[in-house]
CSV table of N, CA, C and O in Angstrom, one decimal:
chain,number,residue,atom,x,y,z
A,237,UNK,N,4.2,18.4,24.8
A,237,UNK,CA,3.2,17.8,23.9
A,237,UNK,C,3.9,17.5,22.6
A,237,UNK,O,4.7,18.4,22.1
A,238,UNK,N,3.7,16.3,21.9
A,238,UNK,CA,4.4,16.3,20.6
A,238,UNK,C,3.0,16.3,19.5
A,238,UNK,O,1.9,15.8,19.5
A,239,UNK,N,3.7,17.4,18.6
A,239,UNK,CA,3.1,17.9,17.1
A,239,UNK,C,3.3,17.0,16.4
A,239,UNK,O,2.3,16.9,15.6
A,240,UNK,N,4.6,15.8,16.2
A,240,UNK,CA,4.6,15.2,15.4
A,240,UNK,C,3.4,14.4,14.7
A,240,UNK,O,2.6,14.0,15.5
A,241,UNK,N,3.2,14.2,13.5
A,241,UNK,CA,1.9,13.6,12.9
A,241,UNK,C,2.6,12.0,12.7
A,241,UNK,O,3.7,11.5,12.4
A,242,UNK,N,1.0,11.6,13.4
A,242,UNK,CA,1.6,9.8,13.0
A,242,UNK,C,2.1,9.3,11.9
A,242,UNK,O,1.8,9.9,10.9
A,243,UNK,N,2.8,8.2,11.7
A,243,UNK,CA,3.3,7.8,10.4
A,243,UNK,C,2.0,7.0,10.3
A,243,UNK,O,1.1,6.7,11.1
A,244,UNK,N,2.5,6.7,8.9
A,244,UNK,CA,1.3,6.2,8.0
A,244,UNK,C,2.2,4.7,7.1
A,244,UNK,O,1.7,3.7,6.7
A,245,UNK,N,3.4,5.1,7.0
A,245,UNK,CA,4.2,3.9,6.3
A,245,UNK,C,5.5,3.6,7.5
A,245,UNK,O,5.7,4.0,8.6
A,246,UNK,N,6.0,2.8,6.9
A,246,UNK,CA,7.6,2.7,6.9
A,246,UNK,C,8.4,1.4,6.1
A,246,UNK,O,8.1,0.2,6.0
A,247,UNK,N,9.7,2.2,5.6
A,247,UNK,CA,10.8,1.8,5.3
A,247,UNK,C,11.6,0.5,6.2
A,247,UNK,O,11.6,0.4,7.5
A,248,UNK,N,12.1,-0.3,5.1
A,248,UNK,CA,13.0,-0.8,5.8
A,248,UNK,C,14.0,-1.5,4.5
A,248,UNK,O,13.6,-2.2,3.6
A,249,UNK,N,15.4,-1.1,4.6
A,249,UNK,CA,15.8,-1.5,3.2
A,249,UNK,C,15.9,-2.9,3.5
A,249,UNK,O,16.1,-3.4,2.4
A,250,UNK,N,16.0,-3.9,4.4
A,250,UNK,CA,16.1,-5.4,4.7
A,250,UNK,C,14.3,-6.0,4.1
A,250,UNK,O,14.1,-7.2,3.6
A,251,UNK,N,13.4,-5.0,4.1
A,251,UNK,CA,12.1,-5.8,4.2
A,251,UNK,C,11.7,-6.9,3.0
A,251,UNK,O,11.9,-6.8,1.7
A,252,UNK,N,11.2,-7.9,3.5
A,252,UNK,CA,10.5,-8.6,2.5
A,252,UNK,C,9.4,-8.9,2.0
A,252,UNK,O,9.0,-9.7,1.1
A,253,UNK,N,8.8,-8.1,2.9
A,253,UNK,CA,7.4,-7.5,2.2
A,253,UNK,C,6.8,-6.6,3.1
A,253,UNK,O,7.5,-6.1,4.0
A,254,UNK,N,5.5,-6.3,2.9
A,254,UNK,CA,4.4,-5.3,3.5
A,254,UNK,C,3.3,-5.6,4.1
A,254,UNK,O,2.3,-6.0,3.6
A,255,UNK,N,3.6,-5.4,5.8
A,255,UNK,CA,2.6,-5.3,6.0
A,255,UNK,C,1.3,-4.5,6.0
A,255,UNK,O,1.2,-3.8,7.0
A,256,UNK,N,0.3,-4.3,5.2
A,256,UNK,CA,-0.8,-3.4,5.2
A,256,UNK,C,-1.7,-3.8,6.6
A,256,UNK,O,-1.9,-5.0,6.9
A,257,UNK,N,-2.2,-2.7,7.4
A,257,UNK,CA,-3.0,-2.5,8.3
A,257,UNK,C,-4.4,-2.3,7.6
A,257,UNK,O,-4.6,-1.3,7.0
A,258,UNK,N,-5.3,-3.2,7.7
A,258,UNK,CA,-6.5,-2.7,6.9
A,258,UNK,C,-7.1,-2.0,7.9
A,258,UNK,O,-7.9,-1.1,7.6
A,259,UNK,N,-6.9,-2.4,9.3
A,259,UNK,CA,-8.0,-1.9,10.0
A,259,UNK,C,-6.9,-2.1,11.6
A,259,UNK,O,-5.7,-2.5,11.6
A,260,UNK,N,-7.7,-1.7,12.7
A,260,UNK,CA,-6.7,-2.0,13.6
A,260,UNK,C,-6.8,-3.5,14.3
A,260,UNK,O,-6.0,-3.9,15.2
A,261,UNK,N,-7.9,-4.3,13.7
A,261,UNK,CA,-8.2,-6.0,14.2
A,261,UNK,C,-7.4,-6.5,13.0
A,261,UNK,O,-6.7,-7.4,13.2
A,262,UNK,N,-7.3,-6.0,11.7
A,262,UNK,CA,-7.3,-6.7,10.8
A,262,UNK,C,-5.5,-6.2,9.8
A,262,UNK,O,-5.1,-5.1,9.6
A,263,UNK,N,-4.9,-7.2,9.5
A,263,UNK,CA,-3.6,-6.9,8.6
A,263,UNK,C,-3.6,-8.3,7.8
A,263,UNK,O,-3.9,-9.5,8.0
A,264,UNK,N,-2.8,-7.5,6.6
A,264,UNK,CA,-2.0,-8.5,5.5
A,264,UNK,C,-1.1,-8.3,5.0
A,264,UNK,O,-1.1,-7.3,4.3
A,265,UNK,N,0.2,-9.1,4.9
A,265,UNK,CA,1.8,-9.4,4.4
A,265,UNK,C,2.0,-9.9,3.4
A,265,UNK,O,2.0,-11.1,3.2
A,266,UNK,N,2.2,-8.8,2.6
A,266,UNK,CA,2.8,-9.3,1.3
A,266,UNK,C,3.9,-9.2,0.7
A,266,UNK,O,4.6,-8.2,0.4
A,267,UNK,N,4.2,-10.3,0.6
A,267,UNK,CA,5.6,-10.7,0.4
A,267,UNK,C,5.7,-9.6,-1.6
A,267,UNK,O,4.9,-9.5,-2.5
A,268,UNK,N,7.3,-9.1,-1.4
A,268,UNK,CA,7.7,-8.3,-2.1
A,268,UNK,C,8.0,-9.0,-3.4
A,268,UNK,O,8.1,-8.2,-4.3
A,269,UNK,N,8.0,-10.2,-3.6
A,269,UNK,CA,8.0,-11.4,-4.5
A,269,UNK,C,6.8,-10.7,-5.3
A,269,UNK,O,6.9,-10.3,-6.5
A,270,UNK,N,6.1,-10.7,-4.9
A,270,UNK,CA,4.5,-11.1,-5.4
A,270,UNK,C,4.1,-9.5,-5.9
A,270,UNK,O,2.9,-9.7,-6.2
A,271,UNK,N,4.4,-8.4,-6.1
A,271,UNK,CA,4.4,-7.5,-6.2
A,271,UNK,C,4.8,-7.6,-8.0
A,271,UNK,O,5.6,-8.1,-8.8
A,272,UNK,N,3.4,-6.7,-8.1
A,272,UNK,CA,3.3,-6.7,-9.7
A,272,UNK,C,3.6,-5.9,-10.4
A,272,UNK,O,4.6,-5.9,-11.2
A,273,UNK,N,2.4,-4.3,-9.9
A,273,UNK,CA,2.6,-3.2,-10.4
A,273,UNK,C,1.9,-2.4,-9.3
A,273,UNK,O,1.2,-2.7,-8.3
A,274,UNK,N,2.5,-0.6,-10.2
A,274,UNK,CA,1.9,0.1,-9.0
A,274,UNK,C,1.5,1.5,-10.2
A,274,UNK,O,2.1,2.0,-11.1
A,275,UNK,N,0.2,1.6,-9.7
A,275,UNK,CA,-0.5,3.1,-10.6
A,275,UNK,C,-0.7,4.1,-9.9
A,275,UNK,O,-1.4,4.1,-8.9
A,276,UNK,N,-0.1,5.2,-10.3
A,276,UNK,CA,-0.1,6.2,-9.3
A,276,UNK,C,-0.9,7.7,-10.3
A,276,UNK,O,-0.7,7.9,-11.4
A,277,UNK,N,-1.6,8.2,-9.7
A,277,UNK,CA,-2.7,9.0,-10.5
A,277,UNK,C,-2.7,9.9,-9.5
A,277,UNK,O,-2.8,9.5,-8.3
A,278,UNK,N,-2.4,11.6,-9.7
A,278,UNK,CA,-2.5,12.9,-8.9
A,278,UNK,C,-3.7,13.4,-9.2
A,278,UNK,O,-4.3,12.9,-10.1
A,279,UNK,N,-4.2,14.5,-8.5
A,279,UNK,CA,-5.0,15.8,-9.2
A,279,UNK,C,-4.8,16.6,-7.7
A,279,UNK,O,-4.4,16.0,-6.7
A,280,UNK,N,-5.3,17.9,-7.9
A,280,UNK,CA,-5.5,19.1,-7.0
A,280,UNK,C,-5.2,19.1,-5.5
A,280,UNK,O,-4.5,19.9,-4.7
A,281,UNK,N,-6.1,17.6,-5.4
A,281,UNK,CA,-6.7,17.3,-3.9
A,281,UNK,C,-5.9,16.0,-3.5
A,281,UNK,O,-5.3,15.7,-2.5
A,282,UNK,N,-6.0,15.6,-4.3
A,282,UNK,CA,-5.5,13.7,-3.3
A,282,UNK,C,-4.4,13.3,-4.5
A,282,UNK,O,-4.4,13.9,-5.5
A,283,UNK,N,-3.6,12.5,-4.3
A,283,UNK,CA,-3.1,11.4,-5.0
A,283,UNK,C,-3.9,10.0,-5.1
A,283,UNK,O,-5.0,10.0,-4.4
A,284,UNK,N,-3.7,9.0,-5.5
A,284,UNK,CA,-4.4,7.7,-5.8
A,284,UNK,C,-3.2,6.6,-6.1
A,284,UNK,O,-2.9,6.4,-7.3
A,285,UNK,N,-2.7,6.2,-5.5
A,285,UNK,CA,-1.9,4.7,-5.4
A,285,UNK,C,-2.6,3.2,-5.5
A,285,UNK,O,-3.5,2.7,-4.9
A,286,UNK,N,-2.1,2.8,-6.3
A,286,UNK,CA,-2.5,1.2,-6.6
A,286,UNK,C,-1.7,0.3,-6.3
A,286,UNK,O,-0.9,0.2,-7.3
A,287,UNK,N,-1.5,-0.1,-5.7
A,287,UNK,CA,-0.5,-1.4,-5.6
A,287,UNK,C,-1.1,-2.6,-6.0
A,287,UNK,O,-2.1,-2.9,-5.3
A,288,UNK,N,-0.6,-3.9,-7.0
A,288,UNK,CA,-1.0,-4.7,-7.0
A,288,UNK,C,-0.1,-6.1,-6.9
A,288,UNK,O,0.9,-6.3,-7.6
A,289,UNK,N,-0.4,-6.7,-6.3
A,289,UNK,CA,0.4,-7.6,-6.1
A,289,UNK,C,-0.5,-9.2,-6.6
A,289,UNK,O,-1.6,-9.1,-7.1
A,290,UNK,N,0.1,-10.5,-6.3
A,290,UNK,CA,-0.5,-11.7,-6.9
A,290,UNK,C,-1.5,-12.0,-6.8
A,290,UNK,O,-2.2,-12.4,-7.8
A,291,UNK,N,-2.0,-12.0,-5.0
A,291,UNK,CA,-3.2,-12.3,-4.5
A,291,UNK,C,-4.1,-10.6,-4.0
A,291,UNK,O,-5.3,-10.5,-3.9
A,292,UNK,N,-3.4,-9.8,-3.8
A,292,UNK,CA,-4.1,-8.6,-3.4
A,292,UNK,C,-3.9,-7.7,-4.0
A,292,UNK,O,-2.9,-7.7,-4.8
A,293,UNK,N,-4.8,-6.4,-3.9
A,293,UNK,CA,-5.1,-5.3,-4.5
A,293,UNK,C,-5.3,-4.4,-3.9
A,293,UNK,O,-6.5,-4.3,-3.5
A,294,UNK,N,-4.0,-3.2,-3.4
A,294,UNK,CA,-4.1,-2.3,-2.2
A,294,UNK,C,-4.3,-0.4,-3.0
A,294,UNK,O,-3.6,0.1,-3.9
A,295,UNK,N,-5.0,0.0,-2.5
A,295,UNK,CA,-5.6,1.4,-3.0
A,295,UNK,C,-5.5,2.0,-2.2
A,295,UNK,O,-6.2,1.9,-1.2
A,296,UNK,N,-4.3,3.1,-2.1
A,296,UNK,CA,-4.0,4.0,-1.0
A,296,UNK,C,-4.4,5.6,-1.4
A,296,UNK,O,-4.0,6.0,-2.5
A,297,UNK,N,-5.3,6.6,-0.7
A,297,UNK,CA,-5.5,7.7,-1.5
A,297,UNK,C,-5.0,8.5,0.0
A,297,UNK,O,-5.2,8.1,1.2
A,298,UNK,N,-4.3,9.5,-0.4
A,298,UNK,CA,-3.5,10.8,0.8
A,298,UNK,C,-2.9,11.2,-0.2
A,298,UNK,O,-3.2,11.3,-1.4
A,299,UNK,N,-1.9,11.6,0.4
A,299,UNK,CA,-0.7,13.2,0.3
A,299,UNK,C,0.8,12.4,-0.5
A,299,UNK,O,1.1,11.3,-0.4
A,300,UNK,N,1.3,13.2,-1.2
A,300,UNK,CA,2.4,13.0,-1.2
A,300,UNK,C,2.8,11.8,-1.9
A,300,UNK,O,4.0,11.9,-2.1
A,301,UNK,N,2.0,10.5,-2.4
A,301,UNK,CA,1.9,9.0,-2.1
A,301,UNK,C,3.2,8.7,-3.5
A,301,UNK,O,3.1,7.6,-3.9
A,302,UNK,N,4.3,9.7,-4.3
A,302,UNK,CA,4.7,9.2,-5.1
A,302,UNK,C,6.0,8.6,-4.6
A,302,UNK,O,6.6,7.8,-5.3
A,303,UNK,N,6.7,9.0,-3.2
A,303,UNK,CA,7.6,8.3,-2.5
A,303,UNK,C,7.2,6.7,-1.6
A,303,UNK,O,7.9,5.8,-1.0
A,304,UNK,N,5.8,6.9,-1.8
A,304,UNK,CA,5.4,4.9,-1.5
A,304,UNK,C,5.7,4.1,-2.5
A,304,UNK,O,6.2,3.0,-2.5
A,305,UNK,N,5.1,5.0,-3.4
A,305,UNK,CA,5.5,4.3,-4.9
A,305,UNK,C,6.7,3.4,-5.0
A,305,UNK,O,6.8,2.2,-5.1
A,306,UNK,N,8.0,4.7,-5.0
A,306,UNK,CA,9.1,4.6,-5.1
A,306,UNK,C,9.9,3.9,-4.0
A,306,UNK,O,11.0,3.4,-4.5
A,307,UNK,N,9.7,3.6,-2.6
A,307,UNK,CA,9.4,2.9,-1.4
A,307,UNK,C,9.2,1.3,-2.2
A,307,UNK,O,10.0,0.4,-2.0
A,308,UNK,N,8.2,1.1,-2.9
A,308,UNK,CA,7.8,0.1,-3.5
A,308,UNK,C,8.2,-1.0,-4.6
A,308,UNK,O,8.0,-2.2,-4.8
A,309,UNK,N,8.9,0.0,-5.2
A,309,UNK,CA,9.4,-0.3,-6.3
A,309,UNK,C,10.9,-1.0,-5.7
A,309,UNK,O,11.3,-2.1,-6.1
A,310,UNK,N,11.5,-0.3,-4.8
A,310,UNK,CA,12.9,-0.2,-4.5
A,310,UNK,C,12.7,-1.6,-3.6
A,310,UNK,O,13.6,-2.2,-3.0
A,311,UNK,N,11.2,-1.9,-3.6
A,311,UNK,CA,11.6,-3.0,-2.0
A,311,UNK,C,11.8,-2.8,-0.9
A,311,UNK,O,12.2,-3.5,0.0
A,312,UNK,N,11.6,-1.7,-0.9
A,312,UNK,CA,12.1,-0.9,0.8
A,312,UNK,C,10.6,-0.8,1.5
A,312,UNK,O,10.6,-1.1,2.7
A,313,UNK,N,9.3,-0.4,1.0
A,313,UNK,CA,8.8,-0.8,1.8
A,313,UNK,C,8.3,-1.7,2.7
A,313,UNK,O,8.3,-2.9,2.4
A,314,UNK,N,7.8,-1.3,4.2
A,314,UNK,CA,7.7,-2.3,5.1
A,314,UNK,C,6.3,-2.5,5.6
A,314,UNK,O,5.8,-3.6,5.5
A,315,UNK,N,5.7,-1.1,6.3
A,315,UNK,CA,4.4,-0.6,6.1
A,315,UNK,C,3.6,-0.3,5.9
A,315,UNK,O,4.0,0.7,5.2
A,316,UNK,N,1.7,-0.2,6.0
A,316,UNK,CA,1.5,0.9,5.5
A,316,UNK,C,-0.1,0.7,6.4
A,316,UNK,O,-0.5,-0.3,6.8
A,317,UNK,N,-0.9,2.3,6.5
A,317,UNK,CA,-1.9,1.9,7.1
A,317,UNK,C,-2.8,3.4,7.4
A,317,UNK,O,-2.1,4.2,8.0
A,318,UNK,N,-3.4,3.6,7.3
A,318,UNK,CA,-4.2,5.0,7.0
A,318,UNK,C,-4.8,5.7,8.2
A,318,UNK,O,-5.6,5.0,9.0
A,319,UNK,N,-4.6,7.0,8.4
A,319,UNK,CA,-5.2,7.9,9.1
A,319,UNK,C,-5.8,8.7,9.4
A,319,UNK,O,-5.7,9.5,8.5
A,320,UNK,N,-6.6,9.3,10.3
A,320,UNK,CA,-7.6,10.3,9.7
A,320,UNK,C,-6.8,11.3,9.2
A,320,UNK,O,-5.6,11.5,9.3
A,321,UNK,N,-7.8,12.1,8.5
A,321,UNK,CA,-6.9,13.4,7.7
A,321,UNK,C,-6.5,14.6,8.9
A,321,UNK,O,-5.5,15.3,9.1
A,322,UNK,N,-7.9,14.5,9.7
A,322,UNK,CA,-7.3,15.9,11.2
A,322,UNK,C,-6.0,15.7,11.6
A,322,UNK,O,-5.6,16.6,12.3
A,323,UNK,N,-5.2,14.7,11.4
A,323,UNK,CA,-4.1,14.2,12.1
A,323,UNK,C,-2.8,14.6,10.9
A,323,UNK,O,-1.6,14.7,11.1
A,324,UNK,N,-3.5,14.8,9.9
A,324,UNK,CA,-2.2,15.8,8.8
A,324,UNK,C,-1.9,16.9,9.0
A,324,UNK,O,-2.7,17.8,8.6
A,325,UNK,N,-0.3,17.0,9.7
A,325,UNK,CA,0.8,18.1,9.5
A,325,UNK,C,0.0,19.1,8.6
A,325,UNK,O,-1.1,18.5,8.8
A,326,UNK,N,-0.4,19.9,8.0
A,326,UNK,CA,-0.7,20.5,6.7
A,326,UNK,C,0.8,21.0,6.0
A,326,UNK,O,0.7,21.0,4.8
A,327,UNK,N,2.0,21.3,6.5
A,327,UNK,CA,3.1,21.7,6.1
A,327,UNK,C,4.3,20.5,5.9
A,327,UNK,O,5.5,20.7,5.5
A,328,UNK,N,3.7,19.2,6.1
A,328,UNK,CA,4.4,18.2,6.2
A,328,UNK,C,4.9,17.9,4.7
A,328,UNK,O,4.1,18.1,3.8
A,329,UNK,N,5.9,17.6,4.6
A,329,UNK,CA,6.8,17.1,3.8
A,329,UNK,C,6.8,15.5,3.4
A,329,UNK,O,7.3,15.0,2.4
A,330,UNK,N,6.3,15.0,4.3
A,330,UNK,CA,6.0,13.4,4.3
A,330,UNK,C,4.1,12.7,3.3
A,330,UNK,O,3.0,13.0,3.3
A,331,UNK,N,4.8,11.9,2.8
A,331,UNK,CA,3.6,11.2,2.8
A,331,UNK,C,2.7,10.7,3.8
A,331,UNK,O,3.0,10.2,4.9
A,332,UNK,N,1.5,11.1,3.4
A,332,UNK,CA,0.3,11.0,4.4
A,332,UNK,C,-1.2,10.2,3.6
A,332,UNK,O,-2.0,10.7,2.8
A,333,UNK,N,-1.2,8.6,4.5
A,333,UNK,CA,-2.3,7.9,4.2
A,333,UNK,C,-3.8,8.2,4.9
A,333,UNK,O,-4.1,8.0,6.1
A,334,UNK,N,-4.8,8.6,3.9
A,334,UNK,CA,-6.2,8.7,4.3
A,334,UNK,C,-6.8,7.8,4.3
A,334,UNK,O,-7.6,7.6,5.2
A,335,UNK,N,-6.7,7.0,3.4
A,335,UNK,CA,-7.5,5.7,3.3
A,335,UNK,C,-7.1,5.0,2.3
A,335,UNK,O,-6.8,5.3,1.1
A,336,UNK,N,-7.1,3.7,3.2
A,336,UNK,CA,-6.5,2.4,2.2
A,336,UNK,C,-7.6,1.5,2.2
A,336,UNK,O,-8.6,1.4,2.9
A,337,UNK,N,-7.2,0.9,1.4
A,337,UNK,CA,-8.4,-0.3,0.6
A,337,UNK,C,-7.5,-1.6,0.2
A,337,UNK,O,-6.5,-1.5,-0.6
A,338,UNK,N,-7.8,-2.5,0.7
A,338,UNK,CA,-7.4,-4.2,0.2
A,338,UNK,C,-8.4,-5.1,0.4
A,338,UNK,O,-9.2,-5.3,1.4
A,339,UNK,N,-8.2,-5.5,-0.9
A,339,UNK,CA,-9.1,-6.9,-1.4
A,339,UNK,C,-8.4,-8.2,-2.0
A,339,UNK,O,-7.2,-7.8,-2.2
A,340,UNK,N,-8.4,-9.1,-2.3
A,340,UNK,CA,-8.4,-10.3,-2.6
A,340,UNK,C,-8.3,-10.4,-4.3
A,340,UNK,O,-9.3,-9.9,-4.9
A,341,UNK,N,-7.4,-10.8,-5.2
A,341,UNK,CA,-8.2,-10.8,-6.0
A,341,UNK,C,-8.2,-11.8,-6.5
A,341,UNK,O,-7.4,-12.7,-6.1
A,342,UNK,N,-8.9,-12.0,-7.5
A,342,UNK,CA,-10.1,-13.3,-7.8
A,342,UNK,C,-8.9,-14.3,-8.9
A,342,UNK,O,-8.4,-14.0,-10.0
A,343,UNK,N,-8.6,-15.7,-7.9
A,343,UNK,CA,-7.7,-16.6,-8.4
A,343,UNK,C,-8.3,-17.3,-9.6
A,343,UNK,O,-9.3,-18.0,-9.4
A,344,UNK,N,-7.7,-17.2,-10.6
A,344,UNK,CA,-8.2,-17.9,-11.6
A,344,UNK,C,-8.4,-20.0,-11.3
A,344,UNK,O,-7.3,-20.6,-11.1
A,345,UNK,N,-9.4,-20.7,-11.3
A,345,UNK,CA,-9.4,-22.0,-10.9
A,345,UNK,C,-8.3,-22.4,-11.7
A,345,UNK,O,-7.7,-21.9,-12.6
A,346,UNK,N,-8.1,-23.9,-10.8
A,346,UNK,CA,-6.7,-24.4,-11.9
A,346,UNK,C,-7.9,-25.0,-12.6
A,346,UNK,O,-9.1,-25.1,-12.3
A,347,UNK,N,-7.2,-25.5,-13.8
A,347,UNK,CA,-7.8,-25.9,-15.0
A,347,UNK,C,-7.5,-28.0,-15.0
A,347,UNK,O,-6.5,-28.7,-15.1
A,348,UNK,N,-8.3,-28.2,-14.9
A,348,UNK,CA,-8.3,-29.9,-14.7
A,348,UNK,C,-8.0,-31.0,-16.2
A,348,UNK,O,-8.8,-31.4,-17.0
A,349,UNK,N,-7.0,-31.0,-16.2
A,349,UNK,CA,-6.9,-31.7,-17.4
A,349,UNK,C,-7.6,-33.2,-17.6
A,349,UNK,O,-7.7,-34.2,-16.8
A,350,UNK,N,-8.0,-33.1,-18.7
A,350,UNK,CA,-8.9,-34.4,-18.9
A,350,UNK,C,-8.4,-35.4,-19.9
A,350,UNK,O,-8.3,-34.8,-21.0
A,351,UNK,N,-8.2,-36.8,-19.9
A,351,UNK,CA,-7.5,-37.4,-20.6
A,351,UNK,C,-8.2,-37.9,-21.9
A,351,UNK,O,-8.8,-39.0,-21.8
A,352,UNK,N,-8.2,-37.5,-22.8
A,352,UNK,CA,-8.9,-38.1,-23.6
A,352,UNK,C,-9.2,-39.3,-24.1
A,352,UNK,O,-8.8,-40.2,-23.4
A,353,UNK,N,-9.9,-39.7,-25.1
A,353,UNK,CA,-10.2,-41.4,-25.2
A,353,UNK,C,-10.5,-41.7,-26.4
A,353,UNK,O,-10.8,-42.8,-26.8
């Protein structure tokens, strides 16, 4: 029987962007280009990861989440995609995703220039 707990990310130092799993019908690739910033916020219980990139806005809350960060920053990550919590190691050493969140966010219109007269 294997103990191992599922991954929730992965590495790849070739990658050129991320795929996020929103759901198991549903994914989005974001190219590493387009990667803006990332807010990372602790307390007691969870960590809170923000990733934001051009067109999307990914919210990752689990364990451990300051080596995604760092994953992120470096360009290395590849994946990422959340798990129930019963399925966390409790002694694990790894980052561990509970839930992720991606949305769209809101493209500013292009602006129509008008010729004056």
């Amino acid at each position: 029987m294997d103990n191992k707990s599922p991954e929730c990310f992965a590495c790849e130092p070739r990658a050129r962007g991320v795929r996020v799993d929103l759901s198991p019908q549903k994914s989005v690739v974001l190219p590493h280009e387009h990667f803006v910033y990332a807010e990372f916020m602790a307390d007691d219980q969870l960590d809170l990861l923000k990733l934001v990139f051009v067109t999307h806005e990914v919210v990752l809350t689990g364990h451990l989440l300051r080596r995604i960060e760092t994953a992120i920053v470096n360009r290395d990550l590849s994946w990422l995609c959340a798990r129930p919590e019963k399925f966390r190691a409790q002694d694990s050493d790894r980052p561990f995703i509970t839930n992720l969140t991606g949305k769209p966010l809101e493209q500013p219109s292009p602006r129509h220039s008008e010729d004056s007269v």
